[in-house]
CSV table of C-alpha atoms in Angstrom, one decimal:
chain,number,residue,atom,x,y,z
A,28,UNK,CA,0.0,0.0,0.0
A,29,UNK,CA,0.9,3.6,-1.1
A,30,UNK,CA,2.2,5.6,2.0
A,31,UNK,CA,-0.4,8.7,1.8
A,32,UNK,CA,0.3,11.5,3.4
A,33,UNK,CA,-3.0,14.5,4.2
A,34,UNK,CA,-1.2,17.9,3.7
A,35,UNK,CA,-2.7,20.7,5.1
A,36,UNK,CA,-2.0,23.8,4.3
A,37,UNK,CA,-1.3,22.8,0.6
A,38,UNK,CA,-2.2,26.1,-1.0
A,39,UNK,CA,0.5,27.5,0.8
A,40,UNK,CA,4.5,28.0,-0.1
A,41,UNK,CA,5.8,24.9,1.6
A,42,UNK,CA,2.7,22.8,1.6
A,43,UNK,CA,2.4,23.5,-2.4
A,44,UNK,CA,6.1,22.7,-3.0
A,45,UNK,CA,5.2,19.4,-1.1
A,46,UNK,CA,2.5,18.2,-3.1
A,47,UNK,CA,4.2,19.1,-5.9
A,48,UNK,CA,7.8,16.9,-5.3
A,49,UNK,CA,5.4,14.1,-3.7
A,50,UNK,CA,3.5,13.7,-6.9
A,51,UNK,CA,6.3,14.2,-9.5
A,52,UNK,CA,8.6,12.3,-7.1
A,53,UNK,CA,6.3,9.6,-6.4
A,54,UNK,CA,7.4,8.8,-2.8
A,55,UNK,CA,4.0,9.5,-0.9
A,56,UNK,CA,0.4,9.9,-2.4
A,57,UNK,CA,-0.2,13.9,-1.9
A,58,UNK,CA,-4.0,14.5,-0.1
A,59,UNK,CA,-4.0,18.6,-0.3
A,60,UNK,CA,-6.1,19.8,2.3
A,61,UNK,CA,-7.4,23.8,1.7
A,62,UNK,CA,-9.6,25.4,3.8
A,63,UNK,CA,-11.3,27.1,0.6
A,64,UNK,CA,-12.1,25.2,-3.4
A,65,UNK,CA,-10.5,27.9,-4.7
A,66,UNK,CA,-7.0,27.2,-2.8
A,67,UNK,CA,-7.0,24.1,-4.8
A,68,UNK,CA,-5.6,26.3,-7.9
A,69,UNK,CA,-2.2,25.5,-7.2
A,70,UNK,CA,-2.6,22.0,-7.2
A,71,UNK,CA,-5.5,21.3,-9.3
A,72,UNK,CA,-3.3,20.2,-12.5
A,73,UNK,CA,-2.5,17.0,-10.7
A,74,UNK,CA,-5.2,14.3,-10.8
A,75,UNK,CA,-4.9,14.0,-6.8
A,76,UNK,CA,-7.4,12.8,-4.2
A,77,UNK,CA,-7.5,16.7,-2.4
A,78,UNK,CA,-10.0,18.0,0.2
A,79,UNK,CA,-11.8,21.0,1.8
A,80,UNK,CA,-11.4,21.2,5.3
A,81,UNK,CA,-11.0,23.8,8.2
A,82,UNK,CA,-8.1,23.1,10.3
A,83,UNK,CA,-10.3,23.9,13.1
A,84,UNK,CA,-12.8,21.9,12.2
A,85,UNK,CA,-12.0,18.0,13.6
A,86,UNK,CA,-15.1,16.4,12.0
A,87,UNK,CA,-13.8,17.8,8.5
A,88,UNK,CA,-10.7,16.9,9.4
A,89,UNK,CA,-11.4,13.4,10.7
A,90,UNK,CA,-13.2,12.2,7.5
A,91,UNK,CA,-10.1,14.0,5.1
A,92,UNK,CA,-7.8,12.0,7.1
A,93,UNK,CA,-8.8,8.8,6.8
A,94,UNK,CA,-6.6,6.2,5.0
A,95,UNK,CA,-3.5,8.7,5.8
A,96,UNK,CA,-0.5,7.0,7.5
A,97,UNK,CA,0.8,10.7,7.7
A,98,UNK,CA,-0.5,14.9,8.2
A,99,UNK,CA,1.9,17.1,7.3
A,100,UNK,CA,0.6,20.4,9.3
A,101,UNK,CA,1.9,23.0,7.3
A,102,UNK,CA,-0.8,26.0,7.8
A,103,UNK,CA,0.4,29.3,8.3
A,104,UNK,CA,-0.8,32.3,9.9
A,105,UNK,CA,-1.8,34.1,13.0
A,106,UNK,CA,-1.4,33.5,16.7
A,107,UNK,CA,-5.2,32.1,16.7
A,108,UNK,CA,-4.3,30.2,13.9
A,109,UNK,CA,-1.2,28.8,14.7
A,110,UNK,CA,-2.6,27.9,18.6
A,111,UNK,CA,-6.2,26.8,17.6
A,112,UNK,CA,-5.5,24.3,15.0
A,113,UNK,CA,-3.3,22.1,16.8
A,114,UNK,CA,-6.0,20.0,19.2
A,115,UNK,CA,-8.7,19.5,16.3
A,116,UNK,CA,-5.7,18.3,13.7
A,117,UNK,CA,-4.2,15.7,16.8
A,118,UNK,CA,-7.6,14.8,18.1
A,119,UNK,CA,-8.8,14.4,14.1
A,120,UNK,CA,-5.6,12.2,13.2
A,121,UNK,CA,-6.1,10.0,16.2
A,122,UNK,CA,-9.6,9.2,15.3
A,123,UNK,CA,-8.5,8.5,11.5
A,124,UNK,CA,-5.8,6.0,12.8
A,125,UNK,CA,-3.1,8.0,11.7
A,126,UNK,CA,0.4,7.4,12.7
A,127,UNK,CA,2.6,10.4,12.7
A,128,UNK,CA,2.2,14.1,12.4
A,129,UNK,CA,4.8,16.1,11.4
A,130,UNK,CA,4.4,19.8,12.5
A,131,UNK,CA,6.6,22.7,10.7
A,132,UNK,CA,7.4,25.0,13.5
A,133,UNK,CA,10.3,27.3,12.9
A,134,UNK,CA,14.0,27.6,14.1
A,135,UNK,CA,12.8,31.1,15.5
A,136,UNK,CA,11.7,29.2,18.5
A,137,UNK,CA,15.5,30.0,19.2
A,138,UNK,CA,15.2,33.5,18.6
A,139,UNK,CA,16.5,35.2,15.2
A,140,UNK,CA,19.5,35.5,16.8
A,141,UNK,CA,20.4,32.5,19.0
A,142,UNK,CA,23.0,32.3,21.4
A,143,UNK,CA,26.5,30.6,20.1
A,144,UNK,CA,25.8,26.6,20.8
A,145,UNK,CA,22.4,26.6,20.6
A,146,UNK,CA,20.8,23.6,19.3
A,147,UNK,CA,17.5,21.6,19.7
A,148,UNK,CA,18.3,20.5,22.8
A,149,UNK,CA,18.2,24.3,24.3
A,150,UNK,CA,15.5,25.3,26.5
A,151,UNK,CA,12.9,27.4,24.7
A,152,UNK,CA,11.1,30.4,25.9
A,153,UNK,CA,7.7,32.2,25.0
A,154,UNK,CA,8.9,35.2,26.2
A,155,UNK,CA,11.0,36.5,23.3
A,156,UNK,CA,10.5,39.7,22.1
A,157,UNK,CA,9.1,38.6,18.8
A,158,UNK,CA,5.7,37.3,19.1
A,159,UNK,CA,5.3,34.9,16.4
A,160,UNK,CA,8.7,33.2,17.9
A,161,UNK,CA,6.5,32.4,21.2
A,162,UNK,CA,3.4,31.2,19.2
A,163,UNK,CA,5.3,28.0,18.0
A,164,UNK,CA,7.3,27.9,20.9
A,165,UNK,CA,3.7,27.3,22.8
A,166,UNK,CA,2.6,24.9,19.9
A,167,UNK,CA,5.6,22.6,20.0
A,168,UNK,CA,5.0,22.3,23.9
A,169,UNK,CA,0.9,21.9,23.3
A,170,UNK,CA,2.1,19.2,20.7
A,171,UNK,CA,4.3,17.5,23.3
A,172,UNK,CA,1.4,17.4,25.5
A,173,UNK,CA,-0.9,15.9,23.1
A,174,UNK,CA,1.8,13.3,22.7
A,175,UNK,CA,1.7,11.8,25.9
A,176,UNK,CA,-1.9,11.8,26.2
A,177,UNK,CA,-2.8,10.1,22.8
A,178,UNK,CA,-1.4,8.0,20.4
A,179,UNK,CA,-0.3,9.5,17.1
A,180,UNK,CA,3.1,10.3,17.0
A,181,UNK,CA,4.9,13.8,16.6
A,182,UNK,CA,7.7,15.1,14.6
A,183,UNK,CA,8.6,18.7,14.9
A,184,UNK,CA,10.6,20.4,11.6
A,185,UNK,CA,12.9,23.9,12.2
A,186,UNK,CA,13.6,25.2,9.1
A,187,UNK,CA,15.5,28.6,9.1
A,188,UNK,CA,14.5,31.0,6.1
A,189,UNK,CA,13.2,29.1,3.4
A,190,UNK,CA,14.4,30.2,0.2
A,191,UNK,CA,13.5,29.9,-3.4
A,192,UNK,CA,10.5,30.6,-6.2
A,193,UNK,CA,7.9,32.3,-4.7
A,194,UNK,CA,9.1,32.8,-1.4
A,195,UNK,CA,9.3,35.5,1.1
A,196,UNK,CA,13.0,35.8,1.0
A,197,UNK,CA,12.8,35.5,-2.8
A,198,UNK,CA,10.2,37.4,-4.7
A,199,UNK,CA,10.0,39.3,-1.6
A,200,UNK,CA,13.2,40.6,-1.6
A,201,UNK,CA,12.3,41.4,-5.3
A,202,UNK,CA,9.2,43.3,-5.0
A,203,UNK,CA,11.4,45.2,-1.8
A,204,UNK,CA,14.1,45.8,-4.3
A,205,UNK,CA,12.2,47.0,-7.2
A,206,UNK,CA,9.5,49.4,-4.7
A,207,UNK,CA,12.8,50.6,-3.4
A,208,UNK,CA,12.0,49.2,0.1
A,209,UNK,CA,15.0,46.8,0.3
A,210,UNK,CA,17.5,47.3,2.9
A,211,UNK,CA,20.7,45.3,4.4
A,212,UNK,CA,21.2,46.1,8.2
A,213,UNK,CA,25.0,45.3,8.7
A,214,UNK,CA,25.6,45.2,5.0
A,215,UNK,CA,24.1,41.5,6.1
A,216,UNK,CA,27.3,40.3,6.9
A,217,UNK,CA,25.6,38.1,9.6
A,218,UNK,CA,24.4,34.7,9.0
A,219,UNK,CA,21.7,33.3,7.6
A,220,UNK,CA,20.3,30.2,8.4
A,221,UNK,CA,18.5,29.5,5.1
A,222,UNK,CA,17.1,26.0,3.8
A,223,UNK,CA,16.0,26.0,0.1
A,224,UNK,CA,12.4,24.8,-0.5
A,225,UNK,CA,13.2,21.4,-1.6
A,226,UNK,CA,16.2,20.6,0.9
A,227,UNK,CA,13.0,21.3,3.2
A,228,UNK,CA,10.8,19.1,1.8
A,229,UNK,CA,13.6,16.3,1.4
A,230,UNK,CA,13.4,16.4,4.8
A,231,UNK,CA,10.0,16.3,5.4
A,232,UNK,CA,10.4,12.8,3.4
A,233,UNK,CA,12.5,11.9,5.6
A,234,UNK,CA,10.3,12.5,8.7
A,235,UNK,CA,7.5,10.7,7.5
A,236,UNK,CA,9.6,7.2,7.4
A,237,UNK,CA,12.1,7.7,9.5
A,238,UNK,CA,11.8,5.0,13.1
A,239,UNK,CA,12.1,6.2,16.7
A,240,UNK,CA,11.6,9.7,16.1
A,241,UNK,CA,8.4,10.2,17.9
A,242,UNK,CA,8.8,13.2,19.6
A,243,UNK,CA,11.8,14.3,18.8
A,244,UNK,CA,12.5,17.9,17.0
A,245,UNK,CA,14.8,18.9,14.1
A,246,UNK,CA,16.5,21.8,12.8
A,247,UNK,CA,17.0,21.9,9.1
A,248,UNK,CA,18.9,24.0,6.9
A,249,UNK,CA,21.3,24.2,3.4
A,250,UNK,CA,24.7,22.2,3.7
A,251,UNK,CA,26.7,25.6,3.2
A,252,UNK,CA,27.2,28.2,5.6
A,253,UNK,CA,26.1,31.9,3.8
A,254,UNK,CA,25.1,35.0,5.0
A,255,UNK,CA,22.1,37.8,4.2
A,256,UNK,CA,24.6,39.5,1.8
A,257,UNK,CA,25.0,35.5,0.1
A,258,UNK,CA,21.1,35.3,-0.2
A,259,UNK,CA,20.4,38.7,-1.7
A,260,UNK,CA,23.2,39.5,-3.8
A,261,UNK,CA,22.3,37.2,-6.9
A,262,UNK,CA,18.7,38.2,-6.8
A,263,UNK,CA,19.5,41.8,-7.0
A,264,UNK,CA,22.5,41.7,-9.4
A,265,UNK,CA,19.9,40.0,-11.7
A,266,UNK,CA,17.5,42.4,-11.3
A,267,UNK,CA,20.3,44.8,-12.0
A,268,UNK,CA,21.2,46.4,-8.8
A,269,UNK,CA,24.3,46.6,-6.8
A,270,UNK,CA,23.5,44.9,-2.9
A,271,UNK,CA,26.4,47.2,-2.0
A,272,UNK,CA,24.6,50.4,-2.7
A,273,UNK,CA,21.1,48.5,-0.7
A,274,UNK,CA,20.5,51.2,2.7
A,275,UNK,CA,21.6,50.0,6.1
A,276,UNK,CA,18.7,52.1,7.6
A,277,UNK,CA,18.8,52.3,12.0
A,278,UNK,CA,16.4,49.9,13.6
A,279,UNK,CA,13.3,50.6,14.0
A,280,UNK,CA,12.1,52.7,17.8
A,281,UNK,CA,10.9,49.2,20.2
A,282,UNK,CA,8.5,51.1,21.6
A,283,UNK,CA,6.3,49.2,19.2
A,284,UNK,CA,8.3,45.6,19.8
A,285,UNK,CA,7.9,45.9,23.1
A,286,UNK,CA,3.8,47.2,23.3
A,287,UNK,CA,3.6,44.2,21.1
A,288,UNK,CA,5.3,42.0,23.7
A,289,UNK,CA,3.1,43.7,26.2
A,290,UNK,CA,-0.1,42.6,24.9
A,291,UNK,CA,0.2,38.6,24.5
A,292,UNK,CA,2.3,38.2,28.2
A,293,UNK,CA,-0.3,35.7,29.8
A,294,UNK,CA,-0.9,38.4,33.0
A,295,UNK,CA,-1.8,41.3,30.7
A,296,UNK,CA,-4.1,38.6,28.6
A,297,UNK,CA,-5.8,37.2,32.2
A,298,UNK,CA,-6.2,41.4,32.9
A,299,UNK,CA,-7.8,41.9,29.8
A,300,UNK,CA,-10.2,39.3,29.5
A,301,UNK,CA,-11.7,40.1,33.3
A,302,UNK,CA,-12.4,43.5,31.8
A,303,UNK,CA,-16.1,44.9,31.3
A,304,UNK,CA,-16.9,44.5,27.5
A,305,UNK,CA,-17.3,48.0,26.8
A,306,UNK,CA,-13.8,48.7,28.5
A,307,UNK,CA,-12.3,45.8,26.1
A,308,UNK,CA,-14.0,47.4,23.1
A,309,UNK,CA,-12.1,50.8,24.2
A,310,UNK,CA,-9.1,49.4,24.2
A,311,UNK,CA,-9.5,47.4,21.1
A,312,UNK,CA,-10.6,50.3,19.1
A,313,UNK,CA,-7.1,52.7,20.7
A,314,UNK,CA,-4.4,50.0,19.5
A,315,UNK,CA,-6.0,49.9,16.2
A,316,UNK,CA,-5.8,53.6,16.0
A,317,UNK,CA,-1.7,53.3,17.9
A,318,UNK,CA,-1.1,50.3,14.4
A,319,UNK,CA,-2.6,52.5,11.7
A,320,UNK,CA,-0.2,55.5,13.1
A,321,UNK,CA,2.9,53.8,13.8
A,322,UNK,CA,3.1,50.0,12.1
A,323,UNK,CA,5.3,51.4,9.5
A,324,UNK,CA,8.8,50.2,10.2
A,325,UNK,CA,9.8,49.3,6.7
A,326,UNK,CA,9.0,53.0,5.3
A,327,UNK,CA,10.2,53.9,1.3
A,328,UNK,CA,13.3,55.4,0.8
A,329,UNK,CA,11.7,57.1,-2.8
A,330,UNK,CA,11.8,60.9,-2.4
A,331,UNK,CA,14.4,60.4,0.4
A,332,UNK,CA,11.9,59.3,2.6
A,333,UNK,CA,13.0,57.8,5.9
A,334,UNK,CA,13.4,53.8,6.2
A,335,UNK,CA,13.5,52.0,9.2
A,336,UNK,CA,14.7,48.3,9.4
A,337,UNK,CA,12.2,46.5,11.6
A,338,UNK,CA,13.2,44.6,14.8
A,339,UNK,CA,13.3,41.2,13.3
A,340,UNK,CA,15.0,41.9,10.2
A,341,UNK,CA,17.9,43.6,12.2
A,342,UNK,CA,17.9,40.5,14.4
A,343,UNK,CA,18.1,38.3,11.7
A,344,UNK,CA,20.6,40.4,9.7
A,345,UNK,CA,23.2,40.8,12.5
A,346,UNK,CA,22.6,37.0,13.8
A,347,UNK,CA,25.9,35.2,14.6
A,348,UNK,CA,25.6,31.8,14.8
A,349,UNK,CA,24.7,29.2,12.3
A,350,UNK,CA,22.2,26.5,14.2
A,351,UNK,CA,23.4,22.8,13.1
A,352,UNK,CA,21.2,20.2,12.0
A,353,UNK,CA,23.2,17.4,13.2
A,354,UNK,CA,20.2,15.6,15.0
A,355,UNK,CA,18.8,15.2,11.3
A,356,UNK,CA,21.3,13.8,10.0
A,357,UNK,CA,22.1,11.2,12.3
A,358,UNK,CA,18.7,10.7,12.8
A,359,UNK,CA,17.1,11.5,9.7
A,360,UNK,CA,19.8,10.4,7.4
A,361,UNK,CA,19.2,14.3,6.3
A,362,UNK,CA,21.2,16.0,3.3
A,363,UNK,CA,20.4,18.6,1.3
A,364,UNK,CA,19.4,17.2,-2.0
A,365,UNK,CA,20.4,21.5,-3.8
A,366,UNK,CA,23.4,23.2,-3.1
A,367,UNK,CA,23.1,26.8,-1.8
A,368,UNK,CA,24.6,28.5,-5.7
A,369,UNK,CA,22.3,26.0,-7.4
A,370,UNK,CA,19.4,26.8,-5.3
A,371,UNK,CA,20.1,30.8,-6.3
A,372,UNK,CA,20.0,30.0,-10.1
A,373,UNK,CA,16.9,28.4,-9.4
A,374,UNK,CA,15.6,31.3,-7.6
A,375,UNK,CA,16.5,33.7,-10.0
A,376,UNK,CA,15.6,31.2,-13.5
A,377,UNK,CA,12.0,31.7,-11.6
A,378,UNK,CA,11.9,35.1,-11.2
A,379,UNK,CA,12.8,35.3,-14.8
A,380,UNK,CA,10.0,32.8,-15.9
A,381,UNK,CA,7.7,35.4,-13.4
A,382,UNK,CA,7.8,38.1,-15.1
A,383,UNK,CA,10.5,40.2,-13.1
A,384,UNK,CA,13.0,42.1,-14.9
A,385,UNK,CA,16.1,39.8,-14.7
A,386,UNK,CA,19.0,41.3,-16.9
A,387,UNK,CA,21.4,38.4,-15.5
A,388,UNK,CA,21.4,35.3,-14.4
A,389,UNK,CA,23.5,33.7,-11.8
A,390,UNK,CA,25.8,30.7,-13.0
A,391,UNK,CA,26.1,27.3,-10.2
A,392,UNK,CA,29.9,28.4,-9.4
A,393,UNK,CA,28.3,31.6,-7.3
A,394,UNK,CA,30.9,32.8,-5.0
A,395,UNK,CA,30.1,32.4,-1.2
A,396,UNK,CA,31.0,35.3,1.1
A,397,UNK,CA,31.4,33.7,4.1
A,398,UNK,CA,34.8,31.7,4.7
């Protein structure tokens, strides 16, 4: 029997890569899972077994799961979305008789810039000072929890920035670069702990078959150490742009960062909710207005404008420490599939095939900055 593996999330960037190596690959039978028919778009050219389903919704989930030895969880999105999805996927696998769920959580958990020696074995905390890093650190430990009440087992993934067509870091940084938006705090001369799409998804193979990994967590990444500078270099020299000339704007002020902080800490959540409703709608109503004011830290530089680097990307710009994924690969038997220069030409041979203005392409012998 076919190993068949219920992807949710499948309209998205990871989960659609997924799909997609699974099916041209052949190693699993893809079941996309959207929460909408029209998120099937993606995916639709392949003659595949997909279905609708909420990720909050278990009785959805429970009959889209059945006859899957595997769930890839691979949904993105908000706090509530990220926290509230996790008990109706575990509850819906374990009804469905499903073996293993592998969840994509982040190597943020660490922090964007983690502490020299830190690997998966490090004691997390959900008190950073970027929310989403304590969102998934407070999913892996709900996940852990589900674990040792029920049956299906759990694999965590930490991928680092994941690179290549149609991602964030990658038609992202294009759309910044040709906006005039794009920015390099540092000159990003600190590391980068990128994985290319497929070296992620290789490794989501791998976590679907691999024994005596129930429970365990991985971080994943590309086999070559590179910095920001490494990433963004090819993608702007091909959109014909110097990454030297790129603005190293000051950081963005914290106070935002750190009202931001403010507001999911558990004792000012516990404050809130005993408030009266009208008092709740008040305060509602005068963060909304504090956003719309002052949620700008990536301004445009056109007209001489002023730019701001947000507090994550300077983290991530200036981090120091490459995290290791030896855990998956003793354990996994994990190795990237794409080197770092050929996962650039990729990149870029997509952007070209997009529609953006390439004037060069990289070749495979790219030169690496870090030594």
């Amino acid at each position: 029997m076919s190993h068949t593996i219920a992807v949710l999330g499948a309209n998205g960037f990871i989960g659609g890569r997924t799909v997609e190596m699974m099916r041209l690959l052949g190693w699993a039978e893809p079941r996309p899972l959207v929460r909408r028919t029209e998120a099937l778009a993606q995916v639709c050219r392949f003659a595949l077994d997909a279905r609708i389903a909420d990720a909050r919704d278990e009785t959805a989930l429970r009959a889209a799961f059945v006859g899957c030895q595997t769930v890839l969880h691979a949904v993105a999105g908000d706090r509530h979305t990220i926290l509230g999805t996790l008990e109706p996927v575990y509850r819906a696998a374990h009804q469905a008789g499903v073996k293993r769920l592998i969840y994509l959580s982040t190597a943020s958990v660490h922090g964007q810039d983690p502490a020299p020696g830190t690997d998966e074995t490090t004691p997390l905390s959900d008190r950073q000072p970027i929310a989403y890093n304590n969102f998934k650190v407070r999913a892996e430990a709900r996940l852990s929890a589900l674990r040792r009440a029920g049956e299906v087992e759990v694999v965590i993934l930490r991928p680092g920035i994941v690179h290549g067509p149609k991602s964030a870091w990658t038609a992202g940084f294009a759309d910044e670069l040709l906006a005039g938006h794009a920015y390099l705090v540092g000159g990003g001369r600190g590391v980068c702990n990128s994985v290319y799409i497929d070296n992620l998804v290789h490794a989501i193979r791998l976590a679907a078959s691999a024994p005596h990994i129930d429970g365990q967590a991985f971080l994943v990444s590309d086999a070559e150490q590179v910095t920001w500078y490494d990433l963004c270099r090819p993608i702007a020299e091909a959109l014909g742009y110097r990454v030297e000339d790129l603005p190293d704007p000051p950081v963005a002020a914290g106070d935002r960062t750190l009202l931001s902080r403010l507001r999911h800490t558990p004792e000012v959540v516990t404050a809130y909710r005993r408030l009266p409703q009208p008092l709740r709608h008040a305060l509602r109503a005068g963060y909304a207005s504090y956003r719309a004011q002052h949620d700008k830290p990536e301004k445009k530089t056109h007209a001489g404008s002023r730019l701001e680097a947000s507090h994550e990307r300077a983290l991530l710009h200036q981090c120091g420490y490459r995290l290791p994924f030896t855990r998956a690969k003793e354990r996994l038997g994990f190795e990237p599939i794409v080197t770092f220069p050929e996962a650039v030409r990729r990149s870029v041979a997509w952007l070209n095939f997009a529609g953006y203005p390439v004037v060069d392409e990289p070749n495979s012998r790219l030169e690496l900055s870090w030594r």
